[in-house]
Each structure stands twice: as C-alpha cells, then as structure tokens.
mmCIF file of C-alpha atoms in Angstrom:
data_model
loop_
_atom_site.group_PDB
_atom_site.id
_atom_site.type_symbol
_atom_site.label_atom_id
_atom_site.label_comp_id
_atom_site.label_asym_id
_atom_site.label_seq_id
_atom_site.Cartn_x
_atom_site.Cartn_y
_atom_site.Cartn_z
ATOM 1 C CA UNK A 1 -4.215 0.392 71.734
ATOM 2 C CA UNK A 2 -2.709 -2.759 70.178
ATOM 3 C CA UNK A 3 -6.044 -3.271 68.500
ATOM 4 C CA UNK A 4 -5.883 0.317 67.113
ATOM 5 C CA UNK A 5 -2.102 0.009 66.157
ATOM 6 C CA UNK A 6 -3.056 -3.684 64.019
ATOM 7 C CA UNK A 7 -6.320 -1.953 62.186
ATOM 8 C CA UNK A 8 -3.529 0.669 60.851
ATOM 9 C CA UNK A 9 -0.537 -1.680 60.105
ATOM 10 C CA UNK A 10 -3.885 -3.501 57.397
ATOM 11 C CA UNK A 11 -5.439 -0.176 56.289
ATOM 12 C CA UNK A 12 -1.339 0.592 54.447
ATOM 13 C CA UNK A 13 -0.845 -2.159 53.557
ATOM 14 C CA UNK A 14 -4.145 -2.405 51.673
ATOM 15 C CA UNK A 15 -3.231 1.139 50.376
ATOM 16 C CA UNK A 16 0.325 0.123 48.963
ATOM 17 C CA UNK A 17 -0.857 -3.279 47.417
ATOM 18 C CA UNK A 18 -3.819 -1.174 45.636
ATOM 19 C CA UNK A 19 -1.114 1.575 44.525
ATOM 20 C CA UNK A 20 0.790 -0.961 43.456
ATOM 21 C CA UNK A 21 -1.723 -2.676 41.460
ATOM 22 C CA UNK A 22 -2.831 0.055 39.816
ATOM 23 C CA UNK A 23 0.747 0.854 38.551
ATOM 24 C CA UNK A 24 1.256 -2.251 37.159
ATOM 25 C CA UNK A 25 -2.127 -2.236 35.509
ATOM 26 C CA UNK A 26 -1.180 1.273 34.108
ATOM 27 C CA UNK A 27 2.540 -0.342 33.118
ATOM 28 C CA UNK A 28 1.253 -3.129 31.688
ATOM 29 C CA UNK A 29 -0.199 -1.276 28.583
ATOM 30 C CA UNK A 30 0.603 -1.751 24.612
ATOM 31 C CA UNK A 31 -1.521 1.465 23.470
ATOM 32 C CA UNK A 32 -0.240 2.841 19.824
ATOM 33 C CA UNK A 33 -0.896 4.799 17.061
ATOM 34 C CA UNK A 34 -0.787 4.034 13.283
ATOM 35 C CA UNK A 35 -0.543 6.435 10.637
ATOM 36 C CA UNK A 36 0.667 6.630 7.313
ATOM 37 C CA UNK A 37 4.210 8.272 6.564
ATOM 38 C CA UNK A 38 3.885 11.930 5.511
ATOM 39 C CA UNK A 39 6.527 10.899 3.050
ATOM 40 C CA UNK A 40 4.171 10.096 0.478
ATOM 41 C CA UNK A 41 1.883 13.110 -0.391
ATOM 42 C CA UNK A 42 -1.002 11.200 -2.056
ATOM 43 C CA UNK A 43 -2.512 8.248 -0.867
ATOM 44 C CA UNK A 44 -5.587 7.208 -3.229
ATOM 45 C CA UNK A 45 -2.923 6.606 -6.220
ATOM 46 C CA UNK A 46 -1.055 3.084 -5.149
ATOM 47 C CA UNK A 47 0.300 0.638 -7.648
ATOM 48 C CA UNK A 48 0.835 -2.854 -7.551
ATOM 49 C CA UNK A 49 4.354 -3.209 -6.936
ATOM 50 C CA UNK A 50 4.626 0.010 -4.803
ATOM 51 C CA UNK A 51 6.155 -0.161 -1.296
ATOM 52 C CA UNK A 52 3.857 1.543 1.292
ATOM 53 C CA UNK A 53 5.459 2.747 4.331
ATOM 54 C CA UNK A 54 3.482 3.091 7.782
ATOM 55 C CA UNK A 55 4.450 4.534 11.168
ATOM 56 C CA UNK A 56 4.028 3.381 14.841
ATOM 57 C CA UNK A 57 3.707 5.327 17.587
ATOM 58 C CA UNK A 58 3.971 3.483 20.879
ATOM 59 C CA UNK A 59 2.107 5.220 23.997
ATOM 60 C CA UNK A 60 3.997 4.960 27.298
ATOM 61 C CA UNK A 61 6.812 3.239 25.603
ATOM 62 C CA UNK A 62 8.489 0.503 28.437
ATOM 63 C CA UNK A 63 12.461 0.334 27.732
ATOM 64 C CA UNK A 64 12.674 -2.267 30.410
ATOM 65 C CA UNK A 65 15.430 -4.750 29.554
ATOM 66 C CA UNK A 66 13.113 -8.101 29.862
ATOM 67 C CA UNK A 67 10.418 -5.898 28.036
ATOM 68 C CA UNK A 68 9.597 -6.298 23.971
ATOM 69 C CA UNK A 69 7.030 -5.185 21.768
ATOM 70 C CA UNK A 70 6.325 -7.695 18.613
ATOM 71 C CA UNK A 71 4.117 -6.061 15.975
ATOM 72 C CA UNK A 72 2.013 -8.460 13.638
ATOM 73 C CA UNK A 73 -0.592 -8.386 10.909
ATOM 74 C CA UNK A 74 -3.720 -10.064 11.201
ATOM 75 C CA UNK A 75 -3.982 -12.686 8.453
ATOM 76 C CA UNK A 76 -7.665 -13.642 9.263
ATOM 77 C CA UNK A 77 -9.552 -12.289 6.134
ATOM 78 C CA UNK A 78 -8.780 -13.187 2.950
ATOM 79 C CA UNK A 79 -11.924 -11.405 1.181
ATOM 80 C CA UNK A 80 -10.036 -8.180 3.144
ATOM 81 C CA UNK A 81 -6.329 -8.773 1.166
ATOM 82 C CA UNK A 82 -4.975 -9.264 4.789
ATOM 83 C CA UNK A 83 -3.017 -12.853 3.611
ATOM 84 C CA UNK A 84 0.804 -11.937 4.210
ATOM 85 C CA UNK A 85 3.070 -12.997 1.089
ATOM 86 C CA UNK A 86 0.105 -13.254 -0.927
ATOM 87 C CA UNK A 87 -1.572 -9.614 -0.840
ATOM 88 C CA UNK A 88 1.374 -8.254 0.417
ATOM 89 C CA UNK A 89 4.622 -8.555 1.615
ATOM 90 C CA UNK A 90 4.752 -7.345 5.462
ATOM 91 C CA UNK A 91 8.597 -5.682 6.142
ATOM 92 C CA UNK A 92 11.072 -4.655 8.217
ATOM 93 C CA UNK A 93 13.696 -1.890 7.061
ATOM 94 C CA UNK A 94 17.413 -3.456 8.303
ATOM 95 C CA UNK A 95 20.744 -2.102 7.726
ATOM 96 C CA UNK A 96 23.659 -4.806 5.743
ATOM 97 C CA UNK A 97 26.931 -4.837 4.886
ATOM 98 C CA UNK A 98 28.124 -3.463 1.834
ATOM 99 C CA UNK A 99 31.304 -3.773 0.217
ATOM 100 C CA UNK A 100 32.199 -0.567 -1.597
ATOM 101 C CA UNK A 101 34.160 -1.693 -4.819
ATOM 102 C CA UNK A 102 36.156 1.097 -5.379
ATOM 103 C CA UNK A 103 37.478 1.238 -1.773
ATOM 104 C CA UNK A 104 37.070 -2.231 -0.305
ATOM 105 C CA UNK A 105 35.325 0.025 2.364
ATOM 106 C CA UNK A 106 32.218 -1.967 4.118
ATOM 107 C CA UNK A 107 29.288 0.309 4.223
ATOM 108 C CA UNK A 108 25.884 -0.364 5.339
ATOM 109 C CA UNK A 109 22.771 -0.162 3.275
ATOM 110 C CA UNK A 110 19.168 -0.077 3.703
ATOM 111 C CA UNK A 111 16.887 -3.488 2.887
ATOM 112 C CA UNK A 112 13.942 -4.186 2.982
ATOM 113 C CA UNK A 113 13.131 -7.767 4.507
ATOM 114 C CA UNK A 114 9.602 -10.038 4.290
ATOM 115 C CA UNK A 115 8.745 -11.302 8.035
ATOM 116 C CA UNK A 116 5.854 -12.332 9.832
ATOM 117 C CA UNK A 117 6.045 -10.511 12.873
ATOM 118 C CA UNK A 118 8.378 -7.329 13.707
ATOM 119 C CA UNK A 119 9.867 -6.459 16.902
ATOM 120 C CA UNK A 120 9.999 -2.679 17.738
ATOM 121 C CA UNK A 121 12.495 -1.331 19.881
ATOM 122 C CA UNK A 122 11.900 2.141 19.404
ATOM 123 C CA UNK A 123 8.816 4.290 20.822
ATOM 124 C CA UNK A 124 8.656 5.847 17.116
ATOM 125 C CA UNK A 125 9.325 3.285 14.573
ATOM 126 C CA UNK A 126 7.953 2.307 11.215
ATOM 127 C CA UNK A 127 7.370 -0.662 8.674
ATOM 128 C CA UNK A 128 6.694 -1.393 5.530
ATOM 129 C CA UNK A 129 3.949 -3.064 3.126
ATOM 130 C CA UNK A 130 4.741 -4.399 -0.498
ATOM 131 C CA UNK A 131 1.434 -4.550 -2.608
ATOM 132 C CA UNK A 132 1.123 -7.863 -4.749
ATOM 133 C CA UNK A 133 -2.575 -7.717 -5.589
ATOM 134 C CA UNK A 134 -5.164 -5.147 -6.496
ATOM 135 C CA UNK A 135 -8.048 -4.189 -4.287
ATOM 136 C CA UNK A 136 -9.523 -2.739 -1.356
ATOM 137 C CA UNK A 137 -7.515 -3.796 1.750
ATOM 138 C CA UNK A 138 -8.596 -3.743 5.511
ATOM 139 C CA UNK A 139 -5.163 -4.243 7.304
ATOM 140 C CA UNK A 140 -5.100 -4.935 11.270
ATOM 141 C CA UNK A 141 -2.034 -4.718 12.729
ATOM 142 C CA UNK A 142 -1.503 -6.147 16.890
ATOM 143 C CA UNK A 143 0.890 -4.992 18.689
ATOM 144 C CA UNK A 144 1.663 -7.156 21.817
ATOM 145 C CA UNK A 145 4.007 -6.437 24.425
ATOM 146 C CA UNK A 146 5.740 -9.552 25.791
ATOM 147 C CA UNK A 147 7.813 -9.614 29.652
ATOM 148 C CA UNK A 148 10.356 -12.245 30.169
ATOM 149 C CA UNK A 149 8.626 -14.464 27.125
ATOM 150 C CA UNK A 150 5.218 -13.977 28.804
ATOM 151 C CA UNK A 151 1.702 -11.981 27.182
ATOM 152 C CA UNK A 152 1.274 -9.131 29.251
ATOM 153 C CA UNK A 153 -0.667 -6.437 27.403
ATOM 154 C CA UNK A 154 -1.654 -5.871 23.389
ATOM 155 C CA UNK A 155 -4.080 -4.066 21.293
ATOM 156 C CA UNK A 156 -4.722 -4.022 17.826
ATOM 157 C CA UNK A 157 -5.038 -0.951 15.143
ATOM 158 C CA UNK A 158 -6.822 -0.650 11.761
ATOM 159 C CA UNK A 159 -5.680 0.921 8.456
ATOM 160 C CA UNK A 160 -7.410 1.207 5.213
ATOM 161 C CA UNK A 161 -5.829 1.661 1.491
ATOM 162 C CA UNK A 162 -6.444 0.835 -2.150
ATOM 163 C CA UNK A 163 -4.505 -0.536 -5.028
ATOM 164 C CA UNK A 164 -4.591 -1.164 -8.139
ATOM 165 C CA UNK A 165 -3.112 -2.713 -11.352
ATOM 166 C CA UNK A 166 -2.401 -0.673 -14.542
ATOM 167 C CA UNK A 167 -1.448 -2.413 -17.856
ATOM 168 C CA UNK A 168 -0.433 0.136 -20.515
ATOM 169 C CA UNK A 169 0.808 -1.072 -23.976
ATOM 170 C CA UNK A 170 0.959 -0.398 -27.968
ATOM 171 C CA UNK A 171 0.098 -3.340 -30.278
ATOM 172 C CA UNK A 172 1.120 -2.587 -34.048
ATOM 173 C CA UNK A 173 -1.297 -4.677 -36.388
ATOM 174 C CA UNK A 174 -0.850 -4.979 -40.385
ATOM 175 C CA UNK A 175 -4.214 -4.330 -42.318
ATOM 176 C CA UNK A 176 -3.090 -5.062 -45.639
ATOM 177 C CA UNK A 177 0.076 -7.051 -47.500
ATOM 178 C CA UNK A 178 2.020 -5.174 -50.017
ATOM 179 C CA UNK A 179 1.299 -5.964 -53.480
ATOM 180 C CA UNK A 180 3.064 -4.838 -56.966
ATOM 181 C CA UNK A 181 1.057 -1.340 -56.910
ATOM 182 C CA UNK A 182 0.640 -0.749 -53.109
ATOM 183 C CA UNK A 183 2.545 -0.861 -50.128
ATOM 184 C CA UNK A 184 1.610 -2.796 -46.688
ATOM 185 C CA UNK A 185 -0.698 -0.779 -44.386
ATOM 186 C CA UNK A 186 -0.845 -0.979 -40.344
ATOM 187 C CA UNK A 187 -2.725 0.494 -37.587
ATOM 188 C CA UNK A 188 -1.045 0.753 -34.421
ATOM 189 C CA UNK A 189 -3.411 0.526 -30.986
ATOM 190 C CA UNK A 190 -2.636 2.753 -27.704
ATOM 191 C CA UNK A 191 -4.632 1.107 -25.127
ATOM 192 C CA UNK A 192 -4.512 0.052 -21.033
ATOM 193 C CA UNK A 193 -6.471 -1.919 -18.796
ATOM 194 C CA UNK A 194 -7.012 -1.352 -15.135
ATOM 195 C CA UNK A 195 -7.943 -3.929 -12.418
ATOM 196 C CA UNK A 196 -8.961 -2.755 -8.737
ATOM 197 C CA UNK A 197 -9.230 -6.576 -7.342
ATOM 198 C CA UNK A 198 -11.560 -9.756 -7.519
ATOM 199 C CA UNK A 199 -13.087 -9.558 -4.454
ATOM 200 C CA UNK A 200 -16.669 -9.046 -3.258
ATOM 201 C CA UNK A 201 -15.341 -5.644 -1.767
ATOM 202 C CA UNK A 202 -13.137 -4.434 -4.525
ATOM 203 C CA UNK A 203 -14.806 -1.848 -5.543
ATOM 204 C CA UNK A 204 -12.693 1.323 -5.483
ATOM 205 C CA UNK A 205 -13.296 2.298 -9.366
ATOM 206 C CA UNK A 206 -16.992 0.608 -9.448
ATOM 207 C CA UNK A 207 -19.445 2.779 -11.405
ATOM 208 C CA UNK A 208 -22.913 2.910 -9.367
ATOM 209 C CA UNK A 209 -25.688 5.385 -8.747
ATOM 210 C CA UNK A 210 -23.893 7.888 -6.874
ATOM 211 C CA UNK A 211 -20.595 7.933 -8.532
ATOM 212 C CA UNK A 212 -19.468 7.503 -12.007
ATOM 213 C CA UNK A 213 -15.500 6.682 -13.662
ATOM 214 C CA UNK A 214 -14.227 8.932 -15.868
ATOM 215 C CA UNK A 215 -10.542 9.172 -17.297
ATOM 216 C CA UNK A 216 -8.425 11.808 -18.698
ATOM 217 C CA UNK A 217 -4.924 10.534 -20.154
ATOM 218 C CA UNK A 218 -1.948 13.196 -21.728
ATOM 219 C CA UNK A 219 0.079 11.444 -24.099
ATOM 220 C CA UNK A 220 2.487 12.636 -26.418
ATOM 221 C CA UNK A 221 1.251 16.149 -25.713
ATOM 222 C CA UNK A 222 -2.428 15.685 -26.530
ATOM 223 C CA UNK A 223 -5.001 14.224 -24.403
ATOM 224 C CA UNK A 224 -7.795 11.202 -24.852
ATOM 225 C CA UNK A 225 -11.116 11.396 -22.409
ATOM 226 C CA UNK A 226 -13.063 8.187 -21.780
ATOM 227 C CA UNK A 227 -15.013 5.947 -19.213
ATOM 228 C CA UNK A 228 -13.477 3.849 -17.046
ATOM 229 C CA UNK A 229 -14.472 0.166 -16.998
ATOM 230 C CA UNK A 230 -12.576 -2.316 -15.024
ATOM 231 C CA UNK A 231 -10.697 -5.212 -16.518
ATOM 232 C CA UNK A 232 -11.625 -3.462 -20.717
ATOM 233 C CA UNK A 233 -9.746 -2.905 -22.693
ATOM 234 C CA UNK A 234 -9.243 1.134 -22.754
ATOM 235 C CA UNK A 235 -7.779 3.894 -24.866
ATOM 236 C CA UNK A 236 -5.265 6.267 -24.648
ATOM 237 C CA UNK A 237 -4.616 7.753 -27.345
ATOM 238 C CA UNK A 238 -6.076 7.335 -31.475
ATOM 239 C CA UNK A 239 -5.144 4.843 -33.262
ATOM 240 C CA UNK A 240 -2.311 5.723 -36.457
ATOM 241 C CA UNK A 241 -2.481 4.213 -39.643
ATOM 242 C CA UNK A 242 0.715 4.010 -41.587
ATOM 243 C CA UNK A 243 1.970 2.400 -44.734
ATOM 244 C CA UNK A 244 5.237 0.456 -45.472
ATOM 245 C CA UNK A 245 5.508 0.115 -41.935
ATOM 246 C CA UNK A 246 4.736 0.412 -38.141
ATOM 247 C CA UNK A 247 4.359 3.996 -36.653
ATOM 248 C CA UNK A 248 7.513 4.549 -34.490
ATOM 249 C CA UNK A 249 6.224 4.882 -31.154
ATOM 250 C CA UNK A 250 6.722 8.572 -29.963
ATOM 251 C CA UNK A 251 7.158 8.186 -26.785
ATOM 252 C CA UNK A 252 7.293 5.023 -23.972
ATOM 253 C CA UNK A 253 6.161 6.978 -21.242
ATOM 254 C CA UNK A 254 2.588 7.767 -20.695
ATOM 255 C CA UNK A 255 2.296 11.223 -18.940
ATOM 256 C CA UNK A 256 -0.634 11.270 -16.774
ATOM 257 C CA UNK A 257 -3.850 9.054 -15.947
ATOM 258 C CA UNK A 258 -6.169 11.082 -14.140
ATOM 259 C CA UNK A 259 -8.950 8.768 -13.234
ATOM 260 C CA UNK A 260 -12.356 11.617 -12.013
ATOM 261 C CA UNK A 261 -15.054 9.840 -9.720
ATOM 262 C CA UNK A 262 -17.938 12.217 -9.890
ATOM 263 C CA UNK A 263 -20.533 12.288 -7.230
ATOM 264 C CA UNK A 264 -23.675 12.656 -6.636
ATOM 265 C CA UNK A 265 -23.172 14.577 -2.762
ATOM 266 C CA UNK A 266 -19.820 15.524 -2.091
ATOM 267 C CA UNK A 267 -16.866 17.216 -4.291
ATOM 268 C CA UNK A 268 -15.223 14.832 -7.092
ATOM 269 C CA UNK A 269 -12.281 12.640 -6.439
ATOM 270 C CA UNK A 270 -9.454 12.374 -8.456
ATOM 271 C CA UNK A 271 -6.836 10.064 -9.021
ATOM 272 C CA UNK A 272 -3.907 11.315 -11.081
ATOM 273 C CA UNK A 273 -1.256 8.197 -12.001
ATOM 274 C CA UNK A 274 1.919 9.524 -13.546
ATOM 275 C CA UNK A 275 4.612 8.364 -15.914
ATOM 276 C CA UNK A 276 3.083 4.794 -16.262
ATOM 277 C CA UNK A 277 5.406 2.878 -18.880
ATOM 278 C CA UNK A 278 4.167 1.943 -22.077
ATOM 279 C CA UNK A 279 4.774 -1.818 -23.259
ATOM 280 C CA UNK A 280 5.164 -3.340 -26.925
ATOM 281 C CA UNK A 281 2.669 -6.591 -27.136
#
C-alpha cells in the first residue's frame, strides 16, 4: 500500500512540474505584429524627409511589474538602408513641457525623439521612422522581452518601404545682352531630378524588360509627359523665352508628379507626388 501511495505522490508531482513548465514556456513569449499606420493612405509615395509611422501589436501582452519589452532595429545591412541615424532616424513619440506664453500655463506637447532601442509599455503601441536617404529599405525590427534585467523570450519582424528624393527647381538663363537696337533675351528652365538610392538594390524606378518609367507632371494648369530616368535631369514644364527680363515664375508649387510603371503582366502602378516645391537655382 505504501508502495502504491509513493508511485502516486511522483506521478503529480511530475504532472504539476510539466503544467508548470508548459505555462512558463507559453508566458515566456515576445510574439508581435507590425503594420503600417492606416493614417497614411498611400504608401508607394515617401519622401526623403517624411516621417513614417509604424504600429506594434504585442501578442499575449505580460504587464508583470519586473516584466519589459525593448523594441530595436536591426542595423546589420547597410546595402538594405537598415544603418540607424544614417538611413533613418529610429523614434519614439514623448510628451514635454510646454510653456503657453499667453497664460504661463505648462502644457504638454508631442516630440518626436532619435533612440536606439524603445521600450513599449503598452500591448498596442507605435513608433516612428525619419527617412534620410533614398532607396529600397528592408527594416527588421526585434522585439525582446526582458524579466528582472534577464533575456527571456524575443522575435524579430520584417517591413518593407521605398523612398525617394525629388529635386524640383527653375533656373532663369540670359541668351543675349542688350544692345542699342535690342533688348536682353532669357530662357527660363522648369526641370527636376529624382534619385531612388545608390545601392545594388535600389531599384524602385529602374526601367527593365518588364516594366517601363513614365511621368506625367500638372503645372501651372497644363501638363508635360516624359520618361523617367534616375539621377537626369527632367522636365516639367516648356521652357519661356522672354526679353528685357526673366519670366516671373507663375507659380512655386508644382501640382502633381504622377510617376506610371507599366508592366508587362500585371495592372500599372502609379505613383502620384503632390505639391512638391519649386526652387530658384
């Protein structure tokens, strides 16, 4: 009977230590989700310069007090744009003080700040991407969950974008001096350049034998069709001769860039840029 009673006593025991293995296992877990923000409605028209904001969805979210969840690019591939503060600036949204001036009233305001890692304390939480460079980029984000200072779980998600760089000016050039019988003559230029990155995989606007470049641009109500050719100089709209003196520009603002990719399988893509501002060189 004792013997009986003993073989019992081991079989729970070996029962609770594998339940409670198995919960830990299950507890231990940093699964999550990354998506970008429905805020922005188009996602194949980023700008250098643009903030980018991206959402995190933890899985089984662990609000233990000793518990935290750091969240950190991966910085391993340059060829990729993943190099923090060089591609991109990788950032946290934080609430300041503010003094308001009119009341002497300290109010709180959003910033955005550069880190290196992020710790989220939410199960729904987001951060933010600044884009310094042009090109394709292959961004892997880990999230690791640490417990009391210690590794316990992570895993690691992948998001893909591209960015370029859009340089749109007016140059004024004088063709001719003014003389006793004739007055000075100019020709002013309306051109842009566009540059989708210097890398081997840069190749978001790349003409080959299944897709060709095309542009459309609407400027001061007319438009000007072209091909797109990285890093040329382009044209947006014809080029006005005056006399006595420069054209006066019409308008600083050019309307729309719509950028066609036509394909050989598949419907077109396009890529519409708007209100791009128009510099004096």
């Amino acid at each position: 009977m004792k013997k009986y009673l003993i073989f019992m006593l081991v079989g729970l025991a070996s029962c609770s230590e594998d339940n409670s293995s198995s919960e830990i296992i299950q507890h231990n877990e940093a699964n999550f989700t990354l998506s970008k923000s429905t805020e922005r409605a188009v996602w194949n028209n980023i700008q250098v310069g643009e903030g980018l904001k991206f959402d995190v969805k933890i899985k089984d979210f662990d609000s233990s007090a000793d518990v935290v969840y750091v969240l950190k690019p991966i910085t391993i591939n340059a060829t990729a744009h993943q190099q923090n503060k060089v591609d991109y600036n990788f950032q946290e949204e934080i609430k300041t003080p503010s003094i308001n001036m009119s009341s002497s009233v300290k109010d709180s305001i959003l910033v955005k700040k550069t880190r290196d890692s992020i710790i989220i304390t939410k199960a729904n939480s987001s951060f933010f991407i600044s884009v310094l460079k042009p090109g394709n980029f292959v961004h892997q984000y880990e999230l690791r969950k640490m417990q009391l200072n210690k590794y316990v779980a992570g895993s690691s998600q992948e998001m893909l974008f591209s960015a370029v760089k859009i340089d749109v000016y007016t140059r004024n050039q004088q063709t001719d001096n003014a003389t006793m019988f004739s007055n000075s003559k100019h020709s002013r230029y309306y051109e842009f350049t566009i540059d989708h990155g210097d890398q081997t995989n840069d190749t978001y606007l790349t003409n080959n034998d299944s897709s060709k470049n095309t542009y459309t641009a609407f400027y001061n109500g007319e438009k000007y069709d072209g091909d797109i050719a990285v890093n040329t100089v382009l044209t947006f709209s014809k080029k006005v001769n005056t006399e006595k003196g420069a054209q006066i520009v019409p308008d600083w603002i050019l309307a729309e860039l719509k950028i066609t990719q036509k394909r050989n399988s598949g419907p077109d893509n396009i890529i519409s840029y708007n209100n791009l501002n128009i510099k004096q060189k």
